[in-house]
Every structure is written in structure tokens, then in C-alpha cells.
mmCIF file of C-alpha atoms in Angstrom:
data_model
loop_
_atom_site.group_PDB
_atom_site.id
_atom_site.type_symbol
_atom_site.label_atom_id
_atom_site.label_comp_id
_atom_site.label_asym_id
_atom_site.label_seq_id
_atom_site.Cartn_x
_atom_site.Cartn_y
_atom_site.Cartn_z
ATOM 1 C CA MET A 1 4.369 2.300 25.170
ATOM 2 C CA VAL A 2 2.221 3.151 21.904
ATOM 3 C CA PRO A 3 -1.211 1.598 22.348
ATOM 4 C CA LEU A 4 -2.411 -1.137 19.592
ATOM 5 C CA SER A 5 -5.527 1.416 18.696
ATOM 6 C CA TRP A 6 -2.729 4.029 17.016
ATOM 7 C CA TYR A 7 -1.549 1.683 14.832
ATOM 8 C CA ILE A 8 -5.439 0.724 14.223
ATOM 9 C CA VAL A 9 -6.183 4.136 13.548
ATOM 10 C CA LEU A 10 -3.307 5.559 11.869
ATOM 11 C CA SER A 11 -3.853 1.949 9.345
ATOM 12 C CA ALA A 12 -7.948 3.052 8.676
ATOM 13 C CA VAL A 13 -6.606 6.740 7.940
ATOM 14 C CA LEU A 14 -4.760 5.500 5.408
ATOM 15 C CA PHE A 15 -7.120 3.040 3.617
ATOM 16 C CA SER A 16 -9.679 5.866 3.512
ATOM 17 C CA ILE A 17 -7.473 7.538 1.950
ATOM 18 C CA GLY A 18 -6.739 5.204 -0.855
ATOM 19 C CA VAL A 19 -10.017 4.457 -1.174
ATOM 20 C CA PHE A 20 -11.041 8.396 -1.952
ATOM 21 C CA GLY A 21 -7.807 8.429 -4.342
ATOM 22 C CA PHE A 22 -9.132 5.227 -5.896
ATOM 23 C CA LEU A 23 -13.070 7.205 -6.114
ATOM 24 C CA VAL A 24 -11.467 10.125 -6.898
ATOM 25 C CA ARG A 25 -9.051 9.518 -9.754
ATOM 26 C CA ARG A 26 -9.642 8.871 -13.457
ATOM 27 C CA ASN A 27 -5.841 8.310 -14.479
ATOM 28 C CA LEU A 28 -4.978 4.554 -14.156
ATOM 29 C CA ILE A 29 -2.042 5.284 -12.701
ATOM 30 C CA MET A 30 -3.441 6.993 -9.856
ATOM 31 C CA ILE A 31 -6.065 4.298 -9.588
ATOM 32 C CA PHE A 32 -3.115 1.490 -9.219
ATOM 33 C CA LEU A 33 -0.974 4.111 -6.681
ATOM 34 C CA SER A 34 -4.229 4.418 -4.428
ATOM 35 C CA MET A 35 -4.751 0.538 -4.661
ATOM 36 C CA GLU A 36 -0.671 0.160 -3.270
ATOM 37 C CA LEU A 37 -1.721 2.845 -0.437
ATOM 38 C CA MET A 38 -4.462 0.351 0.139
ATOM 39 C CA LEU A 39 -2.125 -2.654 0.316
ATOM 40 C CA ASN A 40 0.139 -0.530 2.266
ATOM 41 C CA SER A 41 -2.237 0.249 5.238
ATOM 42 C CA VAL A 42 -3.417 -3.409 5.826
ATOM 43 C CA ASN A 43 -0.049 -4.258 6.001
ATOM 44 C CA ILE A 44 0.555 -2.064 9.048
ATOM 45 C CA SER A 45 -2.266 -3.355 10.925
ATOM 46 C CA PHE A 46 -1.285 -6.656 10.030
ATOM 47 C CA VAL A 47 2.562 -6.033 12.106
ATOM 48 C CA ALA A 48 0.850 -3.942 14.621
ATOM 49 C CA PHE A 49 -1.221 -7.209 15.825
ATOM 50 C CA SER A 50 1.271 -9.750 15.038
ATOM 51 C CA HIS A 51 3.202 -7.674 17.670
ATOM 52 C CA TYR A 52 0.479 -6.981 19.947
ATOM 53 C CA LEU A 53 -0.195 -10.752 19.714
ATOM 54 C CA GLN A 54 3.153 -12.154 20.149
ATOM 55 C CA SER A 55 2.707 -14.327 16.930
ATOM 56 C CA MET A 56 4.362 -14.012 13.769
ATOM 57 C CA THR A 57 1.829 -15.344 11.331
ATOM 58 C CA GLY A 58 0.822 -11.584 10.685
ATOM 59 C CA GLN A 59 4.129 -10.827 9.577
ATOM 60 C CA VAL A 60 4.256 -14.246 7.217
ATOM 61 C CA MET A 61 0.740 -12.796 5.933
ATOM 62 C CA VAL A 62 2.754 -9.649 5.126
ATOM 63 C CA PHE A 63 4.996 -11.295 2.876
ATOM 64 C CA PHE A 64 2.308 -12.684 0.924
ATOM 65 C CA VAL A 65 0.518 -9.858 0.274
ATOM 66 C CA ILE A 66 4.028 -7.854 -0.605
ATOM 67 C CA THR A 67 4.265 -10.731 -3.147
ATOM 68 C CA VAL A 68 0.968 -10.696 -4.429
ATOM 69 C CA ALA A 69 1.152 -6.741 -4.679
ATOM 70 C CA ALA A 70 4.382 -6.938 -6.515
ATOM 71 C CA ALA A 71 3.169 -9.196 -8.951
ATOM 72 C CA GLU A 72 0.302 -7.288 -9.218
ATOM 73 C CA ALA A 73 2.126 -3.581 -10.215
ATOM 74 C CA ALA A 74 4.301 -5.824 -12.755
ATOM 75 C CA ILE A 75 1.535 -7.448 -14.267
ATOM 76 C CA GLY A 76 -0.999 -4.358 -13.996
ATOM 77 C CA LEU A 77 1.510 -1.949 -15.403
ATOM 78 C CA ALA A 78 2.638 -3.813 -18.478
ATOM 79 C CA ILE A 79 -0.775 -4.288 -19.521
ATOM 80 C CA LEU A 80 -1.521 -0.911 -19.303
ATOM 81 C CA ILE A 81 1.515 0.257 -21.606
ATOM 82 C CA VAL A 82 0.217 -2.057 -23.738
ATOM 83 C CA PHE A 83 -2.814 -0.329 -23.784
ATOM 84 C CA TYR A 84 -1.520 2.581 -24.183
ATOM 85 C CA LYS A 85 0.096 1.878 -27.241
ATOM 86 C CA ASN A 86 -3.068 0.526 -29.013
ATOM 87 C CA ASN A 87 -5.308 4.032 -27.453
ATOM 88 C CA PRO A 88 -3.793 6.593 -26.435
ATOM 89 C CA THR A 89 -5.456 7.138 -23.009
ATOM 90 C CA LEU A 90 -5.372 6.644 -19.694
ATOM 91 C CA ASN A 91 -8.572 8.054 -18.547
ATOM 92 C CA SER A 92 -11.199 5.839 -16.882
ATOM 93 C CA ASP A 93 -14.057 7.186 -18.251
ATOM 94 C CA GLU A 94 -13.037 6.142 -22.146
ATOM 95 C CA ILE A 95 -11.667 2.967 -21.030
ATOM 96 C CA ASN A 96 -14.879 1.542 -22.350
ATOM 97 C CA LEU A 97 -13.503 -1.516 -24.454
ATOM 98 C CA LEU A 98 -15.574 -4.422 -22.836
ATOM 99 C CA LYS A 99 -18.858 -2.584 -22.714
ATOM 100 C CA GLY A 100 -20.419 -4.686 -25.084
ATOM 101 C CA MET B 1 1.176 10.086 32.053
ATOM 102 C CA GLY B 2 3.530 12.043 30.347
ATOM 103 C CA ILE B 3 4.312 11.792 26.881
ATOM 104 C CA GLU B 4 7.217 9.345 26.317
ATOM 105 C CA MET B 5 10.022 9.754 23.891
ATOM 106 C CA LYS B 6 8.472 6.287 22.030
ATOM 107 C CA GLU B 7 5.261 7.937 21.597
ATOM 108 C CA VAL B 8 6.950 11.193 19.840
ATOM 109 C CA VAL B 9 9.099 8.945 17.558
ATOM 110 C CA PHE B 10 5.722 7.592 16.895
ATOM 111 C CA ILE B 11 4.149 10.426 15.880
ATOM 112 C CA VAL B 12 6.570 11.759 13.947
ATOM 113 C CA VAL B 13 7.099 8.578 11.761
ATOM 114 C CA ALA B 14 2.912 8.482 11.403
ATOM 115 C CA LEU B 15 3.225 12.370 10.283
ATOM 116 C CA LEU B 16 5.805 10.883 7.680
ATOM 117 C CA THR B 17 3.515 8.650 6.606
ATOM 118 C CA VAL B 18 0.342 10.227 6.163
ATOM 119 C CA VAL B 19 1.121 13.337 4.890
ATOM 120 C CA PRO B 20 2.491 11.740 1.609
ATOM 121 C CA CYS B 21 -0.201 9.939 1.488
ATOM 122 C CA LEU B 22 -2.382 13.134 1.317
ATOM 123 C CA ILE B 23 0.064 13.978 -1.288
ATOM 124 C CA VAL B 24 -0.467 10.926 -3.473
ATOM 125 C CA ALA B 25 -4.704 11.311 -3.121
ATOM 126 C CA PHE B 26 -4.684 15.064 -3.231
ATOM 127 C CA SER B 27 -1.269 16.470 -6.032
ATOM 128 C CA ARG B 28 -2.757 17.269 -9.597
ATOM 129 C CA ASN B 29 0.697 16.374 -10.720
ATOM 130 C CA ILE B 30 1.348 12.679 -11.169
ATOM 131 C CA LEU B 31 5.230 12.635 -10.657
ATOM 132 C CA TYR B 32 4.924 14.448 -7.351
ATOM 133 C CA SER B 33 2.286 11.334 -6.441
ATOM 134 C CA ALA B 34 4.574 8.932 -7.247
ATOM 135 C CA PHE B 35 7.664 10.610 -5.349
ATOM 136 C CA SER B 36 4.934 10.975 -2.432
ATOM 137 C CA LEU B 37 4.467 7.301 -2.304
ATOM 138 C CA PHE B 38 8.011 6.575 -1.888
ATOM 139 C CA PHE B 39 7.893 8.577 0.999
ATOM 140 C CA THR B 40 4.883 7.127 2.548
ATOM 141 C CA LEU B 41 6.401 3.380 2.126
ATOM 142 C CA LEU B 42 9.571 4.574 3.795
ATOM 143 C CA GLY B 43 7.311 5.686 6.518
ATOM 144 C CA THR B 44 5.719 2.172 6.406
ATOM 145 C CA SER B 45 8.921 0.879 6.613
ATOM 146 C CA GLY B 46 9.870 2.870 9.406
ATOM 147 C CA LEU B 47 6.813 1.962 11.591
ATOM 148 C CA TYR B 48 7.567 -1.487 10.416
ATOM 149 C CA PHE B 49 10.896 -1.179 12.644
ATOM 150 C CA PHE B 50 8.796 0.361 14.904
ATOM 151 C CA LEU B 51 7.343 -2.620 15.369
ATOM 152 C CA ASP B 52 10.250 -5.210 15.855
ATOM 153 C CA ALA B 53 9.688 -6.436 12.364
ATOM 154 C CA GLU B 54 13.649 -5.761 10.991
ATOM 155 C CA PHE B 55 13.532 -7.887 8.298
ATOM 156 C CA LEU B 56 10.076 -6.949 6.828
ATOM 157 C CA ALA B 57 11.203 -3.369 7.369
ATOM 158 C CA ILE B 58 14.242 -4.110 4.648
ATOM 159 C CA ALA B 59 12.017 -6.208 2.669
ATOM 160 C CA GLN B 60 9.299 -3.239 2.196
ATOM 161 C CA VAL B 61 12.080 -0.637 1.157
ATOM 162 C CA VAL B 62 13.771 -3.604 -1.232
ATOM 163 C CA VAL B 63 10.331 -4.869 -2.831
ATOM 164 C CA TYR B 64 8.048 -1.433 -2.863
ATOM 165 C CA ILE B 65 10.879 1.823 -2.391
ATOM 166 C CA GLY B 66 12.774 -1.130 -5.349
ATOM 167 C CA GLY B 67 10.835 -2.387 -7.307
ATOM 168 C CA VAL B 68 7.657 -1.118 -7.388
ATOM 169 C CA THR B 69 8.075 2.914 -7.473
ATOM 170 C CA VAL B 70 10.918 2.344 -10.058
ATOM 171 C CA LEU B 71 8.365 0.547 -12.013
ATOM 172 C CA LEU B 72 5.668 3.164 -11.569
ATOM 173 C CA LEU B 73 7.794 5.925 -12.534
ATOM 174 C CA PHE B 74 8.473 4.014 -15.803
ATOM 175 C CA ALA B 75 5.146 3.429 -16.607
ATOM 176 C CA ILE B 76 4.438 7.189 -15.965
ATOM 177 C CA LEU B 77 7.220 8.131 -18.161
ATOM 178 C CA LEU B 78 6.379 5.837 -21.005
ATOM 179 C CA THR B 79 2.603 6.840 -20.731
ATOM 180 C CA LYS B 80 3.276 10.889 -20.784
ATOM 181 C CA ASN B 81 0.623 12.529 -22.470
ATOM 182 C CA ILE B 82 0.376 16.347 -20.569
ATOM 183 C CA GLN B 83 -2.789 17.680 -22.232
ATOM 184 C CA GLU B 84 -4.795 14.361 -20.853
ATOM 185 C CA ILE B 85 -3.060 13.721 -17.869
ATOM 186 C CA LYS B 86 -4.078 17.437 -16.766
ATOM 187 C CA GLU B 87 -7.802 16.691 -17.980
ATOM 188 C CA THR B 88 -7.518 13.247 -16.044
ATOM 189 C CA ASN B 89 -6.101 14.901 -12.729
ATOM 190 C CA ALA B 90 -8.483 17.819 -12.376
ATOM 191 C CA LEU B 91 -10.466 16.601 -9.702
ATOM 192 C CA SER B 92 -14.311 16.516 -10.998
ATOM 193 C CA MET B 93 -16.465 18.305 -7.796
ATOM 194 C CA LYS B 94 -19.082 15.720 -8.326
ATOM 195 C CA ARG B 95 -16.714 13.091 -8.317
ATOM 196 C CA ALA B 96 -14.920 14.441 -5.145
ATOM 197 C CA TYR B 97 -17.887 14.955 -2.780
ATOM 198 C CA PHE B 98 -19.074 10.988 -3.727
ATOM 199 C CA ALA B 99 -15.827 9.787 -3.061
ATOM 200 C CA GLY B 100 -14.982 12.268 0.332
ATOM 201 C CA ALA B 101 -18.531 11.122 1.420
ATOM 202 C CA SER B 102 -17.965 7.799 0.792
ATOM 203 C CA SER B 103 -14.211 7.387 2.422
ATOM 204 C CA PHE B 104 -15.399 9.652 5.207
ATOM 205 C CA ILE B 105 -18.086 6.685 6.040
ATOM 206 C CA LEU B 106 -15.697 4.344 5.870
ATOM 207 C CA LEU B 107 -13.258 5.861 8.160
ATOM 208 C CA ALA B 108 -15.917 6.914 10.391
ATOM 209 C CA SER B 109 -17.093 2.722 10.524
ATOM 210 C CA LEU B 110 -13.649 1.598 11.160
ATOM 211 C CA ILE B 111 -12.654 4.020 14.239
ATOM 212 C CA PHE B 112 -15.571 3.225 15.393
ATOM 213 C CA LEU B 113 -14.953 -0.754 15.674
ATOM 214 C CA ALA B 114 -11.759 0.241 16.868
ATOM 215 C CA VAL B 115 -13.712 2.366 19.671
ATOM 216 C CA LYS B 116 -15.944 -0.871 20.130
ATOM 217 C CA GLU B 117 -13.435 -2.636 20.968
ATOM 218 C CA TRP B 118 -11.134 -0.521 22.707
ATOM 219 C CA LYS B 119 -10.810 -2.823 25.385
ATOM 220 C CA PHE B 120 -9.271 -5.714 23.295
ATOM 221 C CA PHE B 121 -6.778 -3.679 21.779
ATOM 222 C CA GLU B 122 -5.555 -3.190 25.196
ATOM 223 C CA ALA B 123 -5.561 -6.647 26.407
ATOM 224 C CA GLY B 124 -2.066 -7.327 24.830
ATOM 225 C CA PRO B 125 1.079 -7.829 26.396
ATOM 226 C CA GLY B 126 2.705 -5.461 24.455
ATOM 227 C CA THR B 127 6.480 -6.635 25.171
ATOM 228 C CA ASP B 128 9.241 -7.059 22.487
ATOM 229 C CA TYR B 129 9.546 -10.323 20.696
ATOM 230 C CA PRO B 130 11.960 -12.682 21.124
ATOM 231 C CA PHE B 131 15.277 -11.371 19.437
ATOM 232 C CA LEU B 132 15.641 -13.278 16.445
ATOM 233 C CA THR B 133 12.457 -12.673 14.532
ATOM 234 C CA LEU B 134 13.944 -14.091 11.487
ATOM 235 C CA ASN B 135 15.021 -17.222 12.560
ATOM 236 C CA GLN B 136 11.127 -17.812 13.407
ATOM 237 C CA LEU B 137 9.841 -16.486 10.208
ATOM 238 C CA GLY B 138 12.300 -18.793 8.543
ATOM 239 C CA GLU B 139 10.841 -22.087 10.052
ATOM 240 C CA LEU B 140 7.064 -20.986 9.984
ATOM 241 C CA MET B 141 7.445 -20.099 6.475
ATOM 242 C CA LEU B 142 9.346 -23.385 5.445
ATOM 243 C CA ASN B 143 7.060 -25.581 8.146
ATOM 244 C CA LYS B 144 3.896 -23.883 8.967
ATOM 245 C CA TYR B 145 3.080 -21.911 5.826
ATOM 246 C CA LEU B 146 5.397 -24.322 2.957
ATOM 247 C CA LEU B 147 2.590 -24.652 0.482
ATOM 248 C CA PRO B 148 1.365 -20.726 0.620
ATOM 249 C CA PHE B 149 5.599 -19.934 0.328
ATOM 250 C CA GLU B 150 5.804 -22.562 -2.792
ATOM 251 C CA ALA B 151 2.319 -20.689 -4.124
ATOM 252 C CA ALA B 152 3.702 -17.306 -4.225
ATOM 253 C CA SER B 153 7.123 -18.557 -5.833
ATOM 254 C CA ILE B 154 5.134 -19.929 -8.478
ATOM 255 C CA LEU B 155 3.318 -16.782 -8.413
ATOM 256 C CA LEU B 156 6.305 -14.503 -9.319
ATOM 257 C CA LEU B 157 7.242 -17.367 -11.945
ATOM 258 C CA VAL B 158 4.034 -16.671 -13.877
ATOM 259 C CA VAL B 159 4.235 -13.087 -13.184
ATOM 260 C CA LEU B 160 8.158 -12.799 -14.726
ATOM 261 C CA ILE B 161 7.014 -15.165 -18.318
ATOM 262 C CA GLY B 162 3.645 -13.178 -18.239
ATOM 263 C CA SER B 163 4.842 -9.880 -18.585
ATOM 264 C CA LEU B 164 7.239 -10.750 -20.821
ATOM 265 C CA VAL B 165 4.928 -11.952 -23.032
ATOM 266 C CA ILE B 166 3.218 -8.766 -22.670
ATOM 267 C CA ALA B 167 5.881 -6.736 -23.390
ATOM 268 C CA LYS B 168 7.164 -8.673 -26.558
ATOM 269 C CA ARG B 169 3.561 -8.293 -27.751
ATOM 270 C CA ALA B 170 3.695 -4.638 -27.928
ATOM 271 C CA VAL B 171 6.908 -4.288 -29.600
ATOM 272 C CA LYS B 172 5.632 -6.399 -32.699
#
């Protein structure tokens, strides 16, 4: 029997890798990828708790997280492509139009 | 206590999830990162199967691998600018130290919390779900969680229309 703590540690490791990628990257698409990693790791811990507490609520939550993640990816990438057409850069250091 | 078959399978699936995840974070090539994300999501789907959440595993494959990964690949190919990708993908050392330190502190504190609450984690009965999880899931979605379910459907509609509007503006 796999103990619950293994899943929690796995989820923590994935989340930390996601945070590392989020902080270290300067390409907006890579920042998106890291965000998906973080959402995914949280989903793993939701499902693990749902399994070990014998409650389906965690799985319902994961459905909503997946919905929001898909929506975020669709809108975010659409905005990103429109932005790229206006000024061709994806470097997060150079995107400072809203800086005032 | 010997290592059972189930634990071996878990470790294999966990490695299938973590190793591509590391490639996502460290690879210099953005396309390699996107393809590694594919394998990470596949490994996560395997973990869901392992946790008796079959429907969720299938939904993960359909939504993430069929939708999000393909969308990401399209975005990468539509915004390809080799010179700039090389420049932005290089790990700057200052940034890497900062990010490494902060994510390590995060990982250490998460694992510290997990170790502190170890007893709680091991208290679970750890048996299997009742046979048909899909029925329960549908009942929960249409009774207790009806409002969030409808809100999610409205969110998806808004996203559909919104992305069309944004894309149309780009064509002009």
C-alpha cells in the first residue's frame, strides 16, 4: 500500500519545480508551462486526499481546476499571440507597456 | 516489510512524472519543454489511474494532452523567433540562484509540514472506492455542486467567445 505522504511529497516536488521554472524563465510561453505544472501538482494532491479520505469532493474540485486551467491557457495564449503580432517579443523583461 | 508490486509501479509512474518535469524547467529548447510537459501530464494521468480516479484520468488526457499541449505547441510555432528564444531561454545565473533558493525553501517548508502532520496522513483507511466512481461524481456534480458546475460552463462559453474576439482583432 502506497502511503498518502508519498503523494504529498511528489506533489510538493512538482510544485517546487514549477515555481523554479516560473521564476527563472524569461519567455512568456515557458512561464505558462510552469504554471500548468503547478496546477497539475495541486491536482495530484487533491486526488490523493480524495482517495485516502474516501470522499469524492476532491475529484470534483479537480474538475473545476482543469476547467479553469484550460480556460486560462486558451485566453492567455490568444492574448500572447496578439501581443506578439503588435511587437514581436516574448521576453518578460521587455514587456513593460503598462509600467506607466 | 518487503517492497510490494504496487509501490514499485508507483515509483515508476512518479519518475515518469518528475523526470520530464525537470526537463520542462531546465531544457534550453522550448519545444523540448513542451513535449516534456506532454509526458508529465501523461504520468499524472497514470497517477490518477493509480488512485482509482479513472474518469479523471481520461479527462486529464483529453483536456490537457489533447487540448492544452496542442495549444501550447501552436503558440510556440506561431511566435517563433529563434534569436530571441535563445536569448530568453538562457538561464541567467543571478536569477537562477534566486529562483533555486526560493523554490528550495518552499519545498523544504512543504515537506516539513508533511512530516509534521505525518500521523494525520497515515490515519486514512486507504481502501478502494466503491466500484462505480462515475455515478457518484455525476450525482455530486448535479446536486451539491450544481452552481459551480453551471458557473464553469458559463466560464467556458465566455472563454470560447472571448478568444474568438481576440483572434478576430488580430487578423485586422
